[in-house]
Amino acid sequence: MILQNKNAIIYGAGGSLGGAVARAFAKAGARVFLTGYRMESIQKVADEIVRAGGKAEVAIVDGYDENAVIAHLEKVRREAGSVDVTYNGVDIPVVQNIPLTEIPLDDYVRPVMLTVRTRFLTAKAAAKIMMEQRSGVILSITATPGGIGYPYTGGFAAACAAVESLSRNLASELGPYGIRVVNIRSGGSPDSAVFREAIERVPAVMEEVLRGMEGDTMLKKLPPMADIANTAVFLASDLAASITGVTVDVTSGTTAALNYRVKLATFGQNFTD
């Protein structure tokens, strides 16, 4: 129960990964405040948490609306006494699989603007409360293209890089107030909704895609959502009290080096093509 007596706000809690993080926070003892734009999805997660013995509350909050975000944060502070952790996993629509020389300007710029908007305004609003408290943890999520050149990822790569930069700079400004800011870089989870839906829609295509993504990793497997959620729990806890200003890589080694040329081999054999 390493998050006992912590109050955590999850933006985008109705999504598969946001829900996984919310459930992990609650299991670790946090009182979680789930936000999203569809009550049905966040209420489902809250009900699961409560049935498991956790504490969860829900609210419709537009993660792109600064006034709505501020109002909700103030409400949580009044009712719970503090805002200890925030995690922004608001889903952003992206256009990918098009060369940068061919992608329309709007399709490239849109995910950058939307991602930066919601990550910035939620972090900014939480930071003002945490500065008064002299404590708090602000978490965000990106993906592999934030740390390595990855073809055909369109504006998603630029959006990831922007969030990782924002996280570092916030950490440098907020550290003197006892606030930690950490980003998590995921390699893509096959059990997340976006992958599951794609697998159901085009199974043959996704089999090849996933095989390629797994081949790019050092561990030859992609991280499940539980790995991302457990990392978030650790980073939100006092066990990570000296970790700030960094992106914690949970890509199974993809951003350290694309390992598609390395194959599993027996001792004494050549490990490369």
Coordinates of C-alpha atoms in Angstrom, one line a residue:
M1 CA 0.0 0.0 0.0
I2 CA 2.7 2.4 -1.0
L3 CA 0.2 5.1 -2.0
Q4 CA -1.8 5.0 1.3
N5 CA -3.3 8.4 2.1
K6 CA -2.4 9.8 -1.3
N7 CA -5.0 11.6 -3.4
A8 CA -4.5 10.9 -7.1
I9 CA -6.3 12.5 -10.1
I10 CA -6.3 10.6 -13.4
Y11 CA -7.1 12.4 -16.6
G12 CA -8.4 10.1 -19.3
A13 CA -9.3 7.4 -16.7
G14 CA -11.9 5.9 -19.1
G15 CA -9.3 4.8 -21.5
S16 CA -7.7 1.3 -21.2
L17 CA -4.3 2.5 -20.0
G18 CA -5.8 5.3 -17.9
G19 CA -8.1 2.8 -16.3
A20 CA -5.2 0.4 -15.6
V21 CA -3.2 3.2 -13.9
A22 CA -6.3 4.2 -11.9
R23 CA -6.8 0.6 -10.7
A24 CA -3.1 0.2 -9.8
F25 CA -3.1 3.5 -7.8
A26 CA -6.2 2.4 -5.9
K27 CA -4.8 -1.1 -5.3
A28 CA -1.7 0.6 -3.8
G29 CA -3.9 2.5 -1.4
A30 CA -4.6 5.9 -3.1
R31 CA -7.9 7.6 -3.2
V32 CA -8.4 8.1 -6.9
F33 CA -10.4 10.8 -8.7
L34 CA -11.3 9.6 -12.2
T35 CA -12.0 12.1 -14.9
G36 CA -13.0 11.9 -18.5
Y37 CA -15.6 13.0 -21.0
R38 CA -17.8 9.9 -20.9
M39 CA -19.4 9.1 -17.6
E40 CA -20.1 5.5 -18.6
S41 CA -16.4 4.6 -19.1
I42 CA -15.0 6.3 -16.0
Q43 CA -17.9 5.0 -13.8
K44 CA -17.1 1.4 -15.0
V45 CA -13.5 1.8 -13.8
A46 CA -14.7 3.3 -10.5
D47 CA -17.1 0.5 -9.8
E48 CA -14.4 -2.1 -10.4
I49 CA -12.1 -0.2 -7.9
V50 CA -14.8 0.0 -5.3
R51 CA -15.7 -3.6 -5.7
A52 CA -12.1 -4.5 -5.1
G53 CA -12.1 -2.5 -1.8
G54 CA -10.6 0.8 -3.2
K55 CA -11.7 4.4 -3.0
A56 CA -12.8 6.1 -6.3
E57 CA -14.8 9.1 -7.3
V58 CA -15.7 10.3 -10.8
A59 CA -16.3 13.6 -12.6
I60 CA -16.8 14.7 -16.1
V61 CA -13.8 17.0 -16.8
D62 CA -12.7 18.2 -20.3
G63 CA -8.9 17.8 -20.2
Y64 CA -8.6 20.6 -22.8
D65 CA -10.7 23.1 -20.8
E66 CA -8.5 25.0 -18.4
N67 CA -11.3 26.4 -16.3
A68 CA -12.9 22.9 -15.9
V69 CA -9.5 21.4 -14.9
I70 CA -8.9 24.2 -12.3
A71 CA -12.4 23.9 -10.8
H72 CA -12.1 20.1 -10.4
L73 CA -8.6 20.4 -8.8
E74 CA -10.0 22.9 -6.3
K75 CA -12.9 20.7 -5.5
V76 CA -10.6 17.7 -4.9
R77 CA -8.4 19.9 -2.6
R78 CA -11.4 21.1 -0.6
E79 CA -12.9 17.6 -0.2
A80 CA -9.8 15.5 0.2
G81 CA -7.4 18.0 1.7
S82 CA -4.6 17.7 -0.9
V83 CA -3.7 16.9 -4.4
D84 CA -0.8 14.5 -4.2
V85 CA -0.5 12.9 -7.7
T86 CA -1.8 13.7 -11.2
Y87 CA -1.5 11.5 -14.2
N88 CA -2.5 12.7 -17.7
G89 CA -3.4 9.9 -20.1
V90 CA -5.9 11.8 -22.2
D91 CA -6.2 10.1 -25.6
I92 CA -5.2 12.1 -28.6
P93 CA -6.3 11.3 -32.2
V94 CA -3.3 10.9 -34.6
V95 CA -2.7 10.2 -38.3
Q96 CA 0.2 7.8 -38.9
N97 CA 1.6 5.5 -41.5
I98 CA 2.1 8.4 -44.0
P99 CA 5.6 9.7 -44.9
L100 CA 6.4 13.2 -43.5
T101 CA 6.7 14.4 -47.1
E102 CA 3.1 13.5 -47.8
I103 CA 1.2 14.1 -44.6
P104 CA -1.1 17.2 -44.6
L105 CA 0.0 20.0 -42.4
D106 CA -3.1 19.9 -40.2
D107 CA -2.7 16.2 -39.6
Y108 CA 0.8 16.7 -38.5
V109 CA 0.2 19.7 -36.3
R110 CA -3.1 18.7 -34.7
P111 CA -1.8 16.0 -32.3
V112 CA 1.1 18.2 -31.2
M113 CA -1.2 21.1 -30.3
L114 CA -3.8 18.9 -28.6
T115 CA -1.3 16.9 -26.6
V116 CA 0.7 19.9 -25.4
R117 CA -2.5 21.7 -24.5
T118 CA -3.9 19.1 -22.2
R119 CA -0.6 18.1 -20.7
F120 CA 0.4 21.7 -20.1
L121 CA -2.8 23.0 -18.6
T122 CA -3.4 20.0 -16.2
A123 CA 0.2 20.1 -15.0
K124 CA 0.2 23.9 -14.6
A125 CA -3.0 23.9 -12.6
A126 CA -1.9 21.0 -10.4
A127 CA 1.5 22.6 -9.9
K128 CA 0.0 25.8 -8.4
I129 CA -1.8 23.7 -5.7
M130 CA 1.3 21.5 -5.1
M131 CA 3.5 24.6 -4.7
E132 CA 1.4 25.7 -1.8
Q133 CA 1.6 22.2 -0.3
R134 CA 5.3 22.0 -1.0
S135 CA 4.8 18.5 -2.3
G136 CA 3.3 16.5 -5.2
V137 CA 4.0 14.3 -8.2
I138 CA 3.0 15.1 -11.8
L139 CA 3.1 12.1 -14.2
S140 CA 2.7 12.0 -18.0
I141 CA 2.9 9.4 -20.7
T142 CA 4.5 9.2 -24.1
A143 CA 5.7 6.5 -26.4
T144 CA 8.7 5.2 -28.3
P145 CA 8.9 8.0 -30.9
G146 CA 9.6 10.5 -28.2
G147 CA 13.0 9.0 -27.7
I148 CA 14.1 7.7 -31.1
G149 CA 13.7 8.3 -34.8
Y150 CA 10.7 6.2 -35.8
P151 CA 9.4 6.4 -39.3
Y152 CA 5.8 7.1 -40.3
T153 CA 4.6 8.3 -36.9
G154 CA 3.6 11.7 -38.1
G155 CA 2.9 14.4 -35.6
F156 CA 2.7 11.8 -32.8
A157 CA 6.5 11.7 -32.6
A158 CA 6.7 15.5 -32.2
A159 CA 3.9 15.4 -29.6
C160 CA 5.8 12.9 -27.5
A161 CA 9.0 14.8 -27.7
A162 CA 7.2 18.0 -26.7
V163 CA 5.7 16.3 -23.6
E164 CA 9.1 14.9 -22.6
S165 CA 10.6 18.4 -22.8
L166 CA 7.7 19.9 -20.9
S167 CA 8.2 17.3 -18.1
R168 CA 11.9 18.1 -17.8
N169 CA 11.4 21.8 -17.7
L170 CA 8.6 21.6 -15.2
A171 CA 10.7 19.4 -13.0
S172 CA 13.5 22.0 -13.1
E173 CA 11.2 24.8 -12.0
L174 CA 9.1 22.9 -9.5
G175 CA 11.9 20.9 -7.7
P176 CA 12.6 23.7 -5.1
Y177 CA 8.9 23.3 -4.0
G178 CA 9.3 19.6 -3.3
I179 CA 7.4 18.6 -6.5
R180 CA 8.6 15.8 -8.7
V181 CA 7.7 15.7 -12.4
V182 CA 8.3 12.4 -14.3
N183 CA 7.3 11.1 -17.7
I184 CA 6.8 7.5 -18.6
R185 CA 7.7 6.3 -22.1
S186 CA 5.7 3.2 -23.2
G187 CA 6.6 0.9 -26.0
G188 CA 2.9 0.2 -26.8
S189 CA 0.8 -2.4 -25.0
P190 CA -0.7 -5.2 -27.0
D191 CA -3.5 -5.6 -24.4
S192 CA -4.6 -1.9 -24.7
A193 CA -7.8 -1.0 -26.4
V194 CA -6.2 0.5 -29.5
F195 CA -4.3 -2.7 -30.2
R196 CA -7.1 -5.0 -29.4
E197 CA -9.5 -3.2 -31.7
A198 CA -7.0 -3.2 -34.5
I199 CA -6.3 -6.9 -34.0
E200 CA -10.0 -7.7 -34.2
R201 CA -10.4 -5.5 -37.3
V202 CA -7.3 -6.6 -39.3
P203 CA -5.8 -9.6 -37.5
A204 CA -3.4 -10.6 -40.3
V205 CA -2.0 -7.1 -40.7
M206 CA -1.6 -6.6 -36.9
E207 CA 0.1 -9.9 -36.5
E208 CA 2.9 -8.6 -38.8
V209 CA 2.9 -5.2 -37.1
L210 CA 3.2 -6.6 -33.6
R211 CA 5.9 -9.1 -34.7
G212 CA 7.9 -6.1 -36.1
M213 CA 7.4 -4.0 -33.0
E214 CA 8.5 -6.9 -30.8
G215 CA 11.5 -7.5 -33.0
D216 CA 12.5 -3.9 -32.4
T217 CA 12.8 -4.5 -28.7
M218 CA 15.7 -5.9 -26.7
L219 CA 13.4 -8.2 -24.8
K220 CA 11.5 -9.4 -27.9
K221 CA 8.2 -8.5 -26.2
L222 CA 6.1 -5.4 -25.7
P223 CA 5.2 -4.1 -22.3
P224 CA 1.7 -4.9 -21.1
M225 CA -0.4 -2.2 -19.5
A226 CA 0.3 -3.6 -16.1
D227 CA 4.0 -2.8 -16.5
I228 CA 3.1 0.8 -17.3
A229 CA 0.7 1.1 -14.4
N230 CA 3.1 -0.5 -11.9
T231 CA 5.8 1.9 -13.0
A232 CA 3.4 4.8 -12.5
V233 CA 2.6 3.5 -8.9
F234 CA 6.3 3.3 -8.1
L235 CA 7.0 6.8 -9.5
A236 CA 4.1 8.3 -7.6
S237 CA 5.3 6.8 -4.3
D238 CA 7.9 7.9 -1.8
L239 CA 10.1 5.0 -3.0
A240 CA 10.9 7.2 -6.0
A241 CA 11.5 10.3 -3.8
S242 CA 14.7 11.2 -5.7
I243 CA 13.5 10.6 -9.2
T244 CA 12.4 13.7 -11.2
G245 CA 13.1 15.5 -14.4
V246 CA 13.5 12.3 -16.4
T247 CA 11.6 10.0 -18.8
V248 CA 11.4 6.5 -17.5
D249 CA 11.7 4.2 -20.4
V250 CA 9.3 1.2 -20.4
T251 CA 9.7 0.2 -24.0
S252 CA 11.5 -3.1 -23.4
G253 CA 14.6 -1.5 -24.7
T254 CA 13.4 -0.1 -28.0
T255 CA 14.6 3.4 -27.5
A256 CA 18.1 2.3 -26.5
A257 CA 18.6 0.7 -29.8
L258 CA 16.5 -0.9 -32.5
N259 CA 17.3 -4.5 -32.1
Y260 CA 15.6 -6.0 -35.2
R261 CA 18.9 -7.5 -36.3
V262 CA 19.5 -9.4 -33.1
K263 CA 18.2 -12.9 -32.9
L264 CA 18.0 -15.4 -30.2
A265 CA 20.9 -17.9 -30.6
T266 CA 22.6 -20.7 -28.9
F267 CA 26.0 -20.2 -27.2
G268 CA 28.8 -19.9 -29.8
Q269 CA 26.6 -18.7 -32.7
N270 CA 26.6 -15.3 -34.3
F271 CA 23.9 -13.1 -32.8
T272 CA 23.5 -10.9 -35.8
D273 CA 22.5 -11.4 -39.4

